[in-house]
Amino acid sequence: MENNKIEVIVVGAGPAGVSAAITIARAGRKVLLVDRADNVGDKNMFGGCIYAKQTAEIFPKFWETAPIERSITEHKIFMLTDYDSSQFAYRYASKGSYKAFTVFRSKWDRWCVEQAQKEGVYYAPKTLVKELLLENGKVVGIKTQYETYYSDIVIIADGVNSLLAKQIGLRKEYKDSNVTVNVKEVYRLPKQRLEDRFNIDSEDGIAAKILGGPLKDMFAMGFMYTNKDTISIGVGVSLDELKKAKVKPYELLDDLKEHPSIAPYLKDAEFVEYSSHMISEGSIDTIPKVYDNRVMVVGDAAGFVNNIHFEGTNLATLSGKLAGETAVFALEKGDFSASTLSLYYKKLQKSIIIKDLRTHSNTIPVLKKNIKTISSLYPELACEFFNILHSADEVPKSAKYRRFVSKVLRSGAIPKTIPLGIFAMEKCLKK
Ligand SMILES: Cc1cc2nc3c(=O)[nH]c(=O)nc-3n(C[C@H](O)[C@H](O)[C@H](O)COP(=O)(O)OP(=O)(O)OC[C@H]3O[C@@H](n4cnc5c(N)ncnc54)[C@H](O)[C@@H]3O)c2cc1C
């Protein structure tokens, strides 16, 4: 790097930043990737699983060498009442065609940065970017705690709070209703016991979502993932509802862990760690302007999260790639203006990022409005149905079904479900 000047600086070495940097380096351009962490990824937390499709576009066949925990072969939904549960699972044989993998961000992020370095990305760890460097209102580089660095383009990949995007007015502070607070705990169990407990083979894994039970009164969801010899369990809850209910997220998680249908999975498992992180609720309405003269915003910093489908790392990786391609185009043209960088937004519009966020533009408000139906009534009805199916007693089945149907009708579940269904159909049919 001459006189502290390089073609592109990427701030943040999460999935978005690494993907942008590697795309630029692969085109033979000079790129500096910086992260504030001593050991990249150590403080980055997620559920969670990474998705094979977008990740493999950056790291082909990454599962052969990357530090993955398990390949997801079962998606499960727990619908809890106060004491019971109905569980729905989809299990598939991966047959070598993988969809998602559990990973630990500490190991995963480190591996990704190592691959980026091998491909020519300059990496600066322990480098906190305090602010963007501006000249005549245009971004010309970054100020770190040590030095000032100049570049033609800065890619902002600093995650959900993105102080840098806020500094230049591209992003606003999220409202409490636009973010969820997430807490997660990890528990260790001997590998074989874990596999027996979850009824999975070596290498296979489970991704579970948990509705209702102690979470039934608010817009909240639990999650549970299997790793090699650990289980990740957590809760995500809307910040505004948390404040209204005056509960702490870890209290909800504690209650969830004690639910009779969840507790057996964690029995005798050894507590390993606790972490928490915010996440944007992921709405097209909160997407900021993601480019300006000499600057682009990617990943969580731009609010690219699809909470309905638990997707974030894949959108981060894809947006980083699209911003990286745009940077290469701008460098070839020698023009770093907003007009040239608007190519990034055009690429986003053609991608699943904007298309999916548009599909779900109103889903979260609709779910919030109907949360009692989804989180309380549906689990209750599902459990009641299973109860009827498996109750051999003296009451005739016709009487049981009559009582069940009349309860369904009285509960308003059908009139509440039909508008939800129509809403979903409309959104999917719209282009
Ligand atoms: C509880 C939870 C569960 C989730 N589960 C899933 C899941 O199962 N699957 C999925 O795909 N997604 C999931 N996500 C979402 C996913 O984690 C994010 O969408 C993804 O990490 C975004 O990547 P990113 O690179 O944009 O940001 P991040 O991963 O947040 O990376 C930002 C990086 O920037 C660095 N940084 C920040 N500020 C500065 C600064 N000023 N100077 C230098 N460096 C800086 C940080 O150290 C960090 O390394 C989950 C999120 C949460 C919170």
CSV table of C-alpha atoms in Angstrom, one decimal, residues 22 34 36 41 44 53 77 101 119 123 151 166 193-194 270 282 290 308 314 332 339 363 415 425:
chain,number,residue,atom,x,y,z
A,22,ILE,CA,-12.6,-11.6,-2.0
A,34,VAL,CA,-10.3,-4.3,8.4
A,36,ARG,CA,-12.0,-4.3,15.1
A,41,GLY,CA,-15.5,-13.7,14.6
A,44,ASN,CA,-19.9,-12.4,16.2
A,53,LYS,CA,-26.0,-21.8,-2.2
A,77,ILE,CA,-41.0,-26.6,14.4
A,101,PHE,CA,-24.7,-26.2,7.9
A,119,GLU,CA,-6.5,-14.8,-2.5
A,123,TYR,CA,-6.3,-8.0,6.2
A,151,SER,CA,-9.2,4.6,-0.9
A,166,LYS,CA,-25.2,6.6,10.1
A,193,ARG,CA,-25.3,-38.9,23.4
A,194,LEU,CA,-26.3,-35.8,21.4
A,270,GLU,CA,-22.8,-28.7,30.4
A,282,GLY,CA,-35.7,-7.1,8.0
A,290,VAL,CA,-27.0,1.6,0.0
A,308,ILE,CA,-39.2,-14.9,8.2
A,314,ASN,CA,-26.5,-15.6,2.8
A,332,GLU,CA,-12.2,-0.3,-14.5
A,339,SER,CA,-24.2,7.2,-10.6
A,363,THR,CA,-45.4,-9.9,6.8
A,415,PRO,CA,-61.5,-16.2,10.0
A,425,MET,CA,-50.8,-15.7,-1.7
